[in-house]
Coordinates of C-alpha atoms in Angstrom, one line a residue:
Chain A
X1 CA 0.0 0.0 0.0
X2 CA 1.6 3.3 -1.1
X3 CA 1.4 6.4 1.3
X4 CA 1.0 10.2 0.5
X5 CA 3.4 12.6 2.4
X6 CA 0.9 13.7 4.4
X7 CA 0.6 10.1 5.6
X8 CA 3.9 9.0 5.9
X9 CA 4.8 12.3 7.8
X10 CA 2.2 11.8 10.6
X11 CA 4.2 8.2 10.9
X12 CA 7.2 9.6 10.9
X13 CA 6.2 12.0 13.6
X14 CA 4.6 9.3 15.6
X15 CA 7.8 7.4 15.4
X16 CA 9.7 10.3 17.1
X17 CA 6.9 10.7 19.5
X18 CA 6.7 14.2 18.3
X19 CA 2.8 13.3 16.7
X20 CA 0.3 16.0 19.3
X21 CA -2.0 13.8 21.4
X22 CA -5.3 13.8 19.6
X23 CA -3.4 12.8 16.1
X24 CA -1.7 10.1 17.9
X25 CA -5.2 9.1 19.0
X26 CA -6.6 9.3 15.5
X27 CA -3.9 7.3 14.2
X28 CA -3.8 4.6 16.7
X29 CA -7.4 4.2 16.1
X30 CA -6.8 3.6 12.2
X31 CA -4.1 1.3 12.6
X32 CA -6.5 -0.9 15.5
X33 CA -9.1 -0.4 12.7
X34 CA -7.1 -1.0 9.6
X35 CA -5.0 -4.7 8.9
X36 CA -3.3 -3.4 5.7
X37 CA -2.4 0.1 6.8
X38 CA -1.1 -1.4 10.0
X39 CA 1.0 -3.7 7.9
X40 CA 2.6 -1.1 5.6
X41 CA 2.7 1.3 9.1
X42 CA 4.6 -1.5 10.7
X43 CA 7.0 -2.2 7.8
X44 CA 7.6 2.0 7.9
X45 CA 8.5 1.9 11.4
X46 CA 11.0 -0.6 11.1
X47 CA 12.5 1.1 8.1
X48 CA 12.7 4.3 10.2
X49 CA 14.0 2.4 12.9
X50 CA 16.8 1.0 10.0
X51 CA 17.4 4.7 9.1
X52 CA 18.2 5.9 12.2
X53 CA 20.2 3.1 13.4
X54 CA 22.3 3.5 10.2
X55 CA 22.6 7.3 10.9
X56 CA 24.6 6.6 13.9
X57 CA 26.4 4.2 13.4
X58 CA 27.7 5.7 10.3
X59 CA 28.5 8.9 12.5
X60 CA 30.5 6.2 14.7
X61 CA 32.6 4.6 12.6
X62 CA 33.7 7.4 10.6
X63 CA 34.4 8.9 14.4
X64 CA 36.2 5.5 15.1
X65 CA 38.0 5.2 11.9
X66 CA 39.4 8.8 12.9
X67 CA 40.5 7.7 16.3
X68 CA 42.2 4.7 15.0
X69 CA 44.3 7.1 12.6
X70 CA 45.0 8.9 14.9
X71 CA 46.0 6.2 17.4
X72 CA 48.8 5.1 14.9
X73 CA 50.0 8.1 13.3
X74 CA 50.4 11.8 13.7
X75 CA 50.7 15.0 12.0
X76 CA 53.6 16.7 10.2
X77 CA 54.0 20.0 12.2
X78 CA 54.4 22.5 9.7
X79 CA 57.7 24.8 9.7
X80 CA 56.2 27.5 7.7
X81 CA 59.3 29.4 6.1
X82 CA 59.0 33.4 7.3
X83 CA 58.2 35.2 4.2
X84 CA 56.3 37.9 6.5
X85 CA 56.8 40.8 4.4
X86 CA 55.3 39.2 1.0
X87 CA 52.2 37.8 3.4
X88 CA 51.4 41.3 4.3
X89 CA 51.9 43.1 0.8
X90 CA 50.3 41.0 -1.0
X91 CA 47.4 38.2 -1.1
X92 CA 48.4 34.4 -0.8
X93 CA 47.8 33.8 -4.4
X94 CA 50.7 36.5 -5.2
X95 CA 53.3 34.7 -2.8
X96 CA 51.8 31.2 -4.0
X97 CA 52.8 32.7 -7.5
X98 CA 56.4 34.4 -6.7
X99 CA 57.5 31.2 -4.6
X100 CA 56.5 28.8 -8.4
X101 CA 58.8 31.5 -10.2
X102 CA 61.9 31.3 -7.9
X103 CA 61.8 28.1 -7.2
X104 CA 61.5 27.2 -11.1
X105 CA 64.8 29.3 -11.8
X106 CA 66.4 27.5 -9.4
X107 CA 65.5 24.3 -10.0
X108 CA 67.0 25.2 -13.8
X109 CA 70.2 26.2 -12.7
X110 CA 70.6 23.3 -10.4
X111 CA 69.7 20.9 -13.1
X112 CA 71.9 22.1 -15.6
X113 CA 74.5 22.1 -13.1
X114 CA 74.5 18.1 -12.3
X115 CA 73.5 17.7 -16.1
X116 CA 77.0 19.7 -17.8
X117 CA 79.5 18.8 -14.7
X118 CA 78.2 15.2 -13.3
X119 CA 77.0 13.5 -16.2
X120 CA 80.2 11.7 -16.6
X121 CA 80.6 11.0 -12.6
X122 CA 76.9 10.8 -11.3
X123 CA 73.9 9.3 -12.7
X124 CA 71.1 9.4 -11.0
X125 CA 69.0 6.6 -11.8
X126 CA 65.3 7.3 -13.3
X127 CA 64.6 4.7 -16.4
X128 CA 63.8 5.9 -19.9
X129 CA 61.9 3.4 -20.9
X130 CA 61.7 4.2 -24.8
X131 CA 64.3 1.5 -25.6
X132 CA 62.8 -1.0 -24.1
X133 CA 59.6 0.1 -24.9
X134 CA 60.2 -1.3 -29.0
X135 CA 61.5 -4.5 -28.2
X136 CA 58.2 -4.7 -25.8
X137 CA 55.9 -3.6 -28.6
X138 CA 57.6 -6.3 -30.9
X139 CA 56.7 -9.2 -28.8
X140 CA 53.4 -7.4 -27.7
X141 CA 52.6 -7.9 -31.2
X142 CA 53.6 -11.2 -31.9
X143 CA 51.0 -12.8 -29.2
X144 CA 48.1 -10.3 -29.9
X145 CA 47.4 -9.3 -26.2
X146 CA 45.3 -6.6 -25.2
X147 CA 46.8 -3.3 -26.0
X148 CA 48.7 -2.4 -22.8
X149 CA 48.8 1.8 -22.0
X150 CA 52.1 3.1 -22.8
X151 CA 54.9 2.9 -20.8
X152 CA 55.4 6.2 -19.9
X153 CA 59.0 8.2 -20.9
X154 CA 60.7 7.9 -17.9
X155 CA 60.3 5.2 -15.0
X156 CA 61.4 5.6 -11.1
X157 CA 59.8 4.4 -7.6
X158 CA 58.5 5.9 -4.8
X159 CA 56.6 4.7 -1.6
X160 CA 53.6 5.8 0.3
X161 CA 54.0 7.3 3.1
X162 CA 50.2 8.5 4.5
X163 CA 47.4 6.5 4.1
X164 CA 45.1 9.1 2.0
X165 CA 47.7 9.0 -0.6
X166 CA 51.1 10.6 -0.3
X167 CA 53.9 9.8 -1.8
X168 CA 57.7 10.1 -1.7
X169 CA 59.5 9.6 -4.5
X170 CA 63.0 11.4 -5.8
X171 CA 62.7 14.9 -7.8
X172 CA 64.5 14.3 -10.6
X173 CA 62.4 11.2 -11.4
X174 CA 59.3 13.4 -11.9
X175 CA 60.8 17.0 -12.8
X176 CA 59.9 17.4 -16.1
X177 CA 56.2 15.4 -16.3
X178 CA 53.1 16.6 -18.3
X179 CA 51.4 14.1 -16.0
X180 CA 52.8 11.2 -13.1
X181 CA 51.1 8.0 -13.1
X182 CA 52.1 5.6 -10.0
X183 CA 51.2 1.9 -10.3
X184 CA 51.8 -1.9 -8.7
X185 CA 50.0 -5.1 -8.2
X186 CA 47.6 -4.4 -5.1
X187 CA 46.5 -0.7 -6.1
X188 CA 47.1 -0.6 -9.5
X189 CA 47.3 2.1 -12.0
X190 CA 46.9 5.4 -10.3
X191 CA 46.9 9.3 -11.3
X192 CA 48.6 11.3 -8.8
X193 CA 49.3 15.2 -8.7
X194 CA 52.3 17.0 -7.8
X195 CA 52.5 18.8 -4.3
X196 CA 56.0 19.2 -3.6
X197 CA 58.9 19.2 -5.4
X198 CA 62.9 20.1 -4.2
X199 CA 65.3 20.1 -6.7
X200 CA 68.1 20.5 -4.5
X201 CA 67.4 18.0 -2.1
X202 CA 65.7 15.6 -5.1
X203 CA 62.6 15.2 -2.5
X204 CA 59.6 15.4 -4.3
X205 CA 56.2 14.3 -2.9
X206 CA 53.1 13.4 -5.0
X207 CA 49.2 12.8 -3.5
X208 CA 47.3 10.2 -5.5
X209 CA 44.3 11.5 -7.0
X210 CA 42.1 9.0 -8.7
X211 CA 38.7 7.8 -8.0
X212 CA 39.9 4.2 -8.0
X213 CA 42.3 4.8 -5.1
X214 CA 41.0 2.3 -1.9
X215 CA 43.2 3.9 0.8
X216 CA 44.5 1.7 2.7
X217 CA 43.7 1.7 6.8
X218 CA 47.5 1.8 7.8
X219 CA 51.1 2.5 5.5
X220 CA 53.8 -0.3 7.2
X221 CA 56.6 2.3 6.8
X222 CA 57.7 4.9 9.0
X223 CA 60.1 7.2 8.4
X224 CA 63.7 7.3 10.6
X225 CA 64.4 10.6 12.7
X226 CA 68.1 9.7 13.7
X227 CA 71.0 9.4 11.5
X228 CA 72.0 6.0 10.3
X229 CA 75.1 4.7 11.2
X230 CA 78.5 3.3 8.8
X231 CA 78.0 -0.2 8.2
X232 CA 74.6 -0.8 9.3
X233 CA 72.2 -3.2 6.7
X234 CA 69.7 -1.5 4.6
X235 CA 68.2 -3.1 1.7
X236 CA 65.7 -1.6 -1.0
X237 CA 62.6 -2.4 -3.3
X238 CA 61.7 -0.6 -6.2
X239 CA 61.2 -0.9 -10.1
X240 CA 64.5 -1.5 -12.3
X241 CA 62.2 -3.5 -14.1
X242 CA 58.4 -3.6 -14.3
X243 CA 58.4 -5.6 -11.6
X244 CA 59.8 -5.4 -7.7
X245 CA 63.2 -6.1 -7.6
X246 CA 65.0 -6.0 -4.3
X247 CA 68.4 -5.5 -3.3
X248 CA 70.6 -5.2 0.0
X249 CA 73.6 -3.5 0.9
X250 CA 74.8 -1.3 3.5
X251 CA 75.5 2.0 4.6
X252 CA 79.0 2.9 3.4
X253 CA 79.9 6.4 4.0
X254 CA 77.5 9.5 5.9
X255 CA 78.2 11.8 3.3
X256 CA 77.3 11.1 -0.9
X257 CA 78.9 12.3 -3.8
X258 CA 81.2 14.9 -3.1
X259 CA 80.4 15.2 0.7
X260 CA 77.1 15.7 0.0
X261 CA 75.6 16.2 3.9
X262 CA 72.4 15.5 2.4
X263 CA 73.1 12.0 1.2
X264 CA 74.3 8.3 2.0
X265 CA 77.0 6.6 0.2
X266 CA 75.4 2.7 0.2
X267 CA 76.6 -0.6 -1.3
X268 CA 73.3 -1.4 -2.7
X269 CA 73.2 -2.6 -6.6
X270 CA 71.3 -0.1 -8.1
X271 CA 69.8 0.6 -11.2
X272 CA 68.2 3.0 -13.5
X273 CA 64.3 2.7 -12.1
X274 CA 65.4 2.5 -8.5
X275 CA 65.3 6.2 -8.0
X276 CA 62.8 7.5 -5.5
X277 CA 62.9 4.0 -4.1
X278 CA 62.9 3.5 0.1
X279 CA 65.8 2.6 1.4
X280 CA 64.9 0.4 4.6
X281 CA 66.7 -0.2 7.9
X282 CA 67.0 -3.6 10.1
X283 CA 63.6 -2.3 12.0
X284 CA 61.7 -1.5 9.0
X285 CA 61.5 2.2 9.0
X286 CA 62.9 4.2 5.8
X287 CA 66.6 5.8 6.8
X288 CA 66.6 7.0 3.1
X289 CA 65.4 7.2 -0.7
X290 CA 67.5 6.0 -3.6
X291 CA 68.9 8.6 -5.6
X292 CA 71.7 7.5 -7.8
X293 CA 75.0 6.1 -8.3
X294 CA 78.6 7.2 -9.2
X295 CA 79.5 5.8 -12.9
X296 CA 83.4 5.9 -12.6
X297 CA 83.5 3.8 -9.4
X298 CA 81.5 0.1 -9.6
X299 CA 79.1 -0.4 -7.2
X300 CA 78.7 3.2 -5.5
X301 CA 75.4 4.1 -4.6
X302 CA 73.5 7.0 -2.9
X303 CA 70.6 7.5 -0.7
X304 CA 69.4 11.0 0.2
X305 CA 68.8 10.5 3.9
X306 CA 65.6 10.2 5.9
X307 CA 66.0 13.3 7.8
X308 CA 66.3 15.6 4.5
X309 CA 62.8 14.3 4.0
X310 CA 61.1 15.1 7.3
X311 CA 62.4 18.2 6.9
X312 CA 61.0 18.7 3.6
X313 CA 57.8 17.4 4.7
X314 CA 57.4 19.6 7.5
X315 CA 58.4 22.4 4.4
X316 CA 55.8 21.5 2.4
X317 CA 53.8 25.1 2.3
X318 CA 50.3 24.3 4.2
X319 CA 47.8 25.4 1.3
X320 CA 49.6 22.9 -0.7
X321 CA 48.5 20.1 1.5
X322 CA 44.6 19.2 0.4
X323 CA 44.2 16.4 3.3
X324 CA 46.6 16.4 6.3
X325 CA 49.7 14.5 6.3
X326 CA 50.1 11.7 8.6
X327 CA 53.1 9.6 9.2
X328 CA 53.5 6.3 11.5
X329 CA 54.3 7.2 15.1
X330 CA 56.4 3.4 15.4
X331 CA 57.5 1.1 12.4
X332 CA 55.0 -1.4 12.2
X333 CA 57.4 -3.9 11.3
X334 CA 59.8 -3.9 14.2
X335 CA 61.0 -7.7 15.2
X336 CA 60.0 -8.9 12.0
X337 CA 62.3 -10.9 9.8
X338 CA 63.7 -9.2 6.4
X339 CA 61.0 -11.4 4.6
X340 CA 58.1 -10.7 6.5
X341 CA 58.9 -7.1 6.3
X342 CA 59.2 -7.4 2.8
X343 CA 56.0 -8.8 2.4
X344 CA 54.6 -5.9 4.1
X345 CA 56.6 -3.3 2.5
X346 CA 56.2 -4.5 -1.4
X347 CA 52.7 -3.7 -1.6
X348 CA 53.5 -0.1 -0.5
X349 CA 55.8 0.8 -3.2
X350 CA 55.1 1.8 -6.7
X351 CA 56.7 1.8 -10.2
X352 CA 56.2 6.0 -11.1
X353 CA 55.7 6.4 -14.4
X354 CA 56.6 9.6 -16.1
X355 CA 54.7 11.1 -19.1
X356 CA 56.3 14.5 -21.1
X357 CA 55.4 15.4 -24.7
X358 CA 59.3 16.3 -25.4
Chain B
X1 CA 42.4 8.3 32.5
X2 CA 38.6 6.9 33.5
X3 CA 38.6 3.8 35.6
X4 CA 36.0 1.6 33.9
X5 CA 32.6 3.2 35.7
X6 CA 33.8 6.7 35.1
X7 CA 34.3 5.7 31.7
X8 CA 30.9 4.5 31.3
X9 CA 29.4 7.4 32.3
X10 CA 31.4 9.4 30.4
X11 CA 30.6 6.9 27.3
X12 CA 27.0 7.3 28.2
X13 CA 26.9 11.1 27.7
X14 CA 29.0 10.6 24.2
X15 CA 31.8 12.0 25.9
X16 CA 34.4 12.1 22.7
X17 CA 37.5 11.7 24.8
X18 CA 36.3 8.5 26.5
X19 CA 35.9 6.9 23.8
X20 CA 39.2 7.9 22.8
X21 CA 40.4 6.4 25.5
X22 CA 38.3 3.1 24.9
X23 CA 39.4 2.7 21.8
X24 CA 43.2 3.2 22.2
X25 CA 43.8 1.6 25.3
X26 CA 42.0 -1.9 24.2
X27 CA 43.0 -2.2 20.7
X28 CA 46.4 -3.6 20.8
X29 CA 44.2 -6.7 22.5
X30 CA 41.8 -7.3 19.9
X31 CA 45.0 -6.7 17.0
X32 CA 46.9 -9.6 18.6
X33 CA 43.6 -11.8 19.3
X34 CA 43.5 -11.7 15.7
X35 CA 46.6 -11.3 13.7
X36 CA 48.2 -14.4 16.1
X37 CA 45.4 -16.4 14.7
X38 CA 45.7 -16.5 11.2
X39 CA 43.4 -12.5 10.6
X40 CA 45.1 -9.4 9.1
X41 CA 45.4 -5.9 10.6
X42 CA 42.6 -5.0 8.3
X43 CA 40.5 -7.7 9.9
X44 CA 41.3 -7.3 13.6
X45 CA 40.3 -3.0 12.8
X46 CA 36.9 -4.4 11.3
X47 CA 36.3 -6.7 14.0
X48 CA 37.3 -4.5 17.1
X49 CA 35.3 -1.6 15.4
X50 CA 32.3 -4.5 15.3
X51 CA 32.9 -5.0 19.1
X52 CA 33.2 -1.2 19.9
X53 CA 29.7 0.2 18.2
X54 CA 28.1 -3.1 19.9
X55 CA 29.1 -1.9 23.3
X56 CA 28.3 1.5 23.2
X57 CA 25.5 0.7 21.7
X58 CA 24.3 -1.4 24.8
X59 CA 25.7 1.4 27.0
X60 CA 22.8 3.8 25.4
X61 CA 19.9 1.5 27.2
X62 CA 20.1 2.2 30.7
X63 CA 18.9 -1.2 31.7
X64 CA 22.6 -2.7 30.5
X65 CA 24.9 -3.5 33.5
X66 CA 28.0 -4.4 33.3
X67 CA 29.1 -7.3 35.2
X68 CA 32.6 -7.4 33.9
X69 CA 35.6 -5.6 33.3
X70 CA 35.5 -3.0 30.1
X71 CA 38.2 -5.3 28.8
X72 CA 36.9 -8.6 29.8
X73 CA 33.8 -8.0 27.9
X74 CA 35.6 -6.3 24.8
X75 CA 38.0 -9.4 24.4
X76 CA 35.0 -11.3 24.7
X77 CA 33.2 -10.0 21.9
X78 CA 36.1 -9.7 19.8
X79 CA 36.4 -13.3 20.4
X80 CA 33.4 -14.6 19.5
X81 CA 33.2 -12.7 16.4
X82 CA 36.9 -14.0 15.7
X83 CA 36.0 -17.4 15.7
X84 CA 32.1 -16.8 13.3
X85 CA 34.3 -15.4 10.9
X86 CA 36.8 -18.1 11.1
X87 CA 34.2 -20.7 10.8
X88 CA 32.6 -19.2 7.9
X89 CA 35.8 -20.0 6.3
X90 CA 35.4 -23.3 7.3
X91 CA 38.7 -22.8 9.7
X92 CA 38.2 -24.0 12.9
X93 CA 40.9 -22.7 16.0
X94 CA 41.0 -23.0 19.6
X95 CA 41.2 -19.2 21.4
X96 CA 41.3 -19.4 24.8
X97 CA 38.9 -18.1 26.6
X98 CA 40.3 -15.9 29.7
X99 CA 37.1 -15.4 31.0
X100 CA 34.0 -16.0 30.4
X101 CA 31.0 -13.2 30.2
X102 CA 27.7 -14.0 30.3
X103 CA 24.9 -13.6 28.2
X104 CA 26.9 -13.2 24.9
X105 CA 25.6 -16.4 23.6
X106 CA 24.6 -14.8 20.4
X107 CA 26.1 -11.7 20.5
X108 CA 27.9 -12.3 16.6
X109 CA 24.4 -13.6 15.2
X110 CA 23.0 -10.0 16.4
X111 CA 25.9 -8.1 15.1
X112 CA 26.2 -10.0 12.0
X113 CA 22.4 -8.9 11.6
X114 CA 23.3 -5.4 12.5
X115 CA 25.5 -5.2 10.1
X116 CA 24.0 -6.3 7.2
X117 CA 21.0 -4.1 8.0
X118 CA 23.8 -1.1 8.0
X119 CA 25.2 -2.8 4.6
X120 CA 21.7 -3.0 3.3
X121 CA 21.2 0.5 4.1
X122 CA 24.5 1.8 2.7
X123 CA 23.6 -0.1 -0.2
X124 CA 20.6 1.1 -1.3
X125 CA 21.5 4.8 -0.8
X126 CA 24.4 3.9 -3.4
X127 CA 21.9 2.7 -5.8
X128 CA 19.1 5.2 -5.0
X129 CA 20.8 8.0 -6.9
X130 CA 20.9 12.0 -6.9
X131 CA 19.1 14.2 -5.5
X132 CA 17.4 12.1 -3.2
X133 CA 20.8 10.6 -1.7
X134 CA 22.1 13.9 -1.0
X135 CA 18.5 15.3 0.3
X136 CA 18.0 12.1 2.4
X137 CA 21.8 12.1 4.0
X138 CA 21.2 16.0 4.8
X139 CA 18.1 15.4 6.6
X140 CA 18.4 11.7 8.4
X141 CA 22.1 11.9 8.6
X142 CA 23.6 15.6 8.8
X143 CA 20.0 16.7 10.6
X144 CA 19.6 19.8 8.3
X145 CA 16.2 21.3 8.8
X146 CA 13.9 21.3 5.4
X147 CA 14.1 25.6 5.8
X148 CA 18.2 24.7 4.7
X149 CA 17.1 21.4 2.3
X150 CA 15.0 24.1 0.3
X151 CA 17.3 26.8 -0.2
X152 CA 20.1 24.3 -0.3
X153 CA 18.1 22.4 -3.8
X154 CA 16.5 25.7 -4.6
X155 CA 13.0 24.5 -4.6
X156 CA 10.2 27.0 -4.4
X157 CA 8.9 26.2 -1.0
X158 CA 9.3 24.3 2.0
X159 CA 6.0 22.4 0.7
X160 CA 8.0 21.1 -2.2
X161 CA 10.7 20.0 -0.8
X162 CA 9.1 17.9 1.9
X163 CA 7.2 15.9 -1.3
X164 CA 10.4 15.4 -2.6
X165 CA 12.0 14.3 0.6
X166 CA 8.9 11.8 1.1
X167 CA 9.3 10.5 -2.3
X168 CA 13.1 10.1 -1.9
X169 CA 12.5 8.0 1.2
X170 CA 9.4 6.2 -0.6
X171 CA 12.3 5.4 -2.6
X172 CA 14.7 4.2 -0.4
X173 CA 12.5 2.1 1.5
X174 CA 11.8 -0.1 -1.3
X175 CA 15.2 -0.2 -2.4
X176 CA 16.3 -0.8 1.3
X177 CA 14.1 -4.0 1.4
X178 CA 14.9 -4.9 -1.7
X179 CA 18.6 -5.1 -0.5
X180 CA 17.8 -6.8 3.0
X181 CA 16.3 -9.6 1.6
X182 CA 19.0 -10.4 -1.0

């Protein structure tokens, strides 16, 4: 039996037992009177009954799923950089502006710098993919699979740090992108934008933004405060290849290439695609990202360390930041064997694919 | 820090930071409970969260006492939920009980029922489509009065957008058994 509104707000009312006395009387009396409309009154009342019940509990667990994030991670405090006098002259749009330009001019110079002077000596390790992209399109066409989307130009790794979707990865892997795609096995292919970017300290950070993204409830990694020590295991995963490779080493040397403060020199095997990849200590927390290796001596690695990227992070201009960053208070991971960890860990790091029309 | 009856008075007047406290102090329990017998993280969040609306819940009729320990009756819970979901996978494990609390003989049948009525619900608002999801979450859910509805839809008057809201929940309701009995 259908009701009008009239009807079905009189039961609504009565439900909340906000129905005045002598329509409560009127309405009891129908129902006493009338089988069917007592049926379908019935059947309301317990679909009101439904409704409210799933109104607070919905309240609840989004309340609960905020306490449990909270329970396991916390905030980035913000270091705002004092640029006082621009943020009393002139609107936040105008600073947001001025801050793009100089930091694009510098990132120029910088680049051209390790481009001209370290090519021969440093090479940091984001994969162009194009030659290996013909002999894949040769055997591609050979078994008549489904057409796969293109590889991208350039290929590095990078890791997700917050469970709404931020991720580290190294600058130059994603400098010059029309558009960063990140991908692996449990999220799968995923749009992300840039937030952050540091030429100098090759930190960038992307945030994935892409319907299809299932955030996970926790990230396994955390990220290391204290300086790593000489000698101490690390080991890495990332994307040499289209698929996670890892490799294990160990810290060699606190400074990089040319005492660089900022960076590690490891004995991890590294390859063009590992760049932007975590570097992981024996408790499972990231002491650094992978960032490139030294081509006149075999075998020498470098890792920007994990403190150059909570500082960045705590850099990271507030209006840039669309939904709050959280890292892990603790390594989840602590006491677990390397392969355990790993386990953990692999599903947490992602091949970042690089598209530019040049 | 509550002891456990200041806590439940404090739970019982929604007190946020109690059940904070709830929540973070019994946790590492339940995570344990589960992940040392063959769950996931993700699984051991689901079921403590199952255990955690189920006790406040109780906590909002005044008739429930509590005969236990907070803890004691949250390990409980989380317990026998543990082991329905383990048995639905046709995995049958021994976890000890530390002690046991009465009158939870069915408590997973009733929150396996609560919660498909919450799925049910969630599911036919999904399906039910626009405007009426977004009309029907501002007033069941957000409480916005039909004065802030109107202006928020534009319609012309109050009048209108109660017939829409009634025809939206018309909606729903058939959707919403629709889904239940599936």
């Amino acid at each position: 039996m259908s009701m009008n509104p009239r009807e079905l707000e009189q039961l609504e009312n009565y439900f909340n037992q906000t129905l005045a006395a002598d329509e409560r009387a009127a309405l009891e009396n129908r129902m006493s009177g009338d089988a069917e409309f007592r049926r379908a009154a019935e059947e309301h009342f317990d679909f009101l009954k439904s409704l409210q019940e799933y109104s607070i509990q919905k309240q609840l667990r989004e309340n609960l799923d905020q306490i449990h994030e909270e329970m396991l991670t916390s905030e980035v405090e913000r270091e705002e950089p004092s640029r006082g006098w621009l943020k009393t002259l002139w609107p936040s749009i105008a600073v947001a502006a001025s801050v793009a330009l100089v930091s694009t001019l510098a990132t120029y110079f910088t680049l051209r710098y390790y481009d001209n002077e370290h090519q021969t000596q440093y090479q940091i390790v984001s994969r162009k993919v194009q030659k290996i992209e013909k002999s894949l399109d040769k055997l591609k066409n050979s078994n008549n699979k489904k057409p796969e989307v293109a590889p991208g130009n350039y290929s590095g790794s990078g890791f997700l740090v917050s469970a709404n979707g931020y991720i580290v990865t190294s600058y130059h892997v994603i400098k010059s992108a029309d558009s960063v795609f990140v991908e692996n096995d449990k999220f799968g292919r995923l749009k992300t934008t840039l937030v952050y970017g540091n030429a100098s300290s090759d930190v960038a950070v992307l945030l994935i933004n892409d319907d299809s993204f299932k955030r996970p409830v926790t990230v396994p990694f955390s990220v290391r405060a204290s300086e790593g020590s000489i000698g101490e295991p690390v080991y890495t995963l990332g994307y040499p290849r289209e698929e996670i490779v890892y490799g294990e080493g160990s810290i060699s040397a606190a400074s990089g290439f040319e005492q660089n403060e900022n960076a590690y020199q490891i004995s991890i095997p590294v390859n063009p695609g590992n760049s932007g990849g975590p570097m992981i200590d024996q408790q499972g927390a990231v002491v650094g990202i992978i960032n490139g290796v030294q081509t006149s001596v075999r075998g020498t690695a470098f890792a920007i360390k994990s403190e150059v990227l909570l500082n960045e992070l705590k850099n990271i201009p507030a209006d840039s930041l669309s939904k709050p960053l959280r890292l892990n208070n603790q390594s989840q991971l602590y006491g677990l064997s390397r392969v355990n960890q790993i386990k953990k860990l692999k599903d947490f790091v992602f091949i970042v694919k690089v598209y530019n029309s040049k | 820090m509550y002891l456990d009856e200041a806590l439940i008075v404090e739970l019982r007047k929604n007190n946020q930071l109690a059940l904070k406290q709830l929540y973070k102090v019994n946790y590492p329990m339940i995570l344990s409970l589960v992940m040392n017998n063959s769950g996931t993280e993700q699984e051991a969040k689901d079921i403590y969260q199952e255990a955690i609306i189920h006790f406040y819940e109780k906590l909002q009729h005044a008739e429930f006492v509590l005969t236990c320990k907070i803890k004691t009756y949250l390990y409980a819970v989380g317990r026998k939920l543990w082991l329905q979901k383990l048995a639905q996978r046709s995995k049958f494990v021994r976890i000890e009980e530390v002690e046991p609390v009465a009158g939870l003989e069915d408590v997973a049948t009733e929150i396996e029922a609560r919660e498909s009525t919450f799925q049910a619900m969630e599911g036919a608002l999904g399906k039910l489509g626009e405007p009426c999801k977004t009309i029907l979450e501002d007033f069941y859910l957000r409480s916005l009065t039909m004065d802030q509805i109107t202006e928020k839809f534009g319609y012309t008057n109050a009048g209108n957008a109660k017939n829409q809201k009634y025809k939206c929940l018309q909606r729903l309701k058939k959707i919403f058994f629709e889904e239940r009995a599936r």
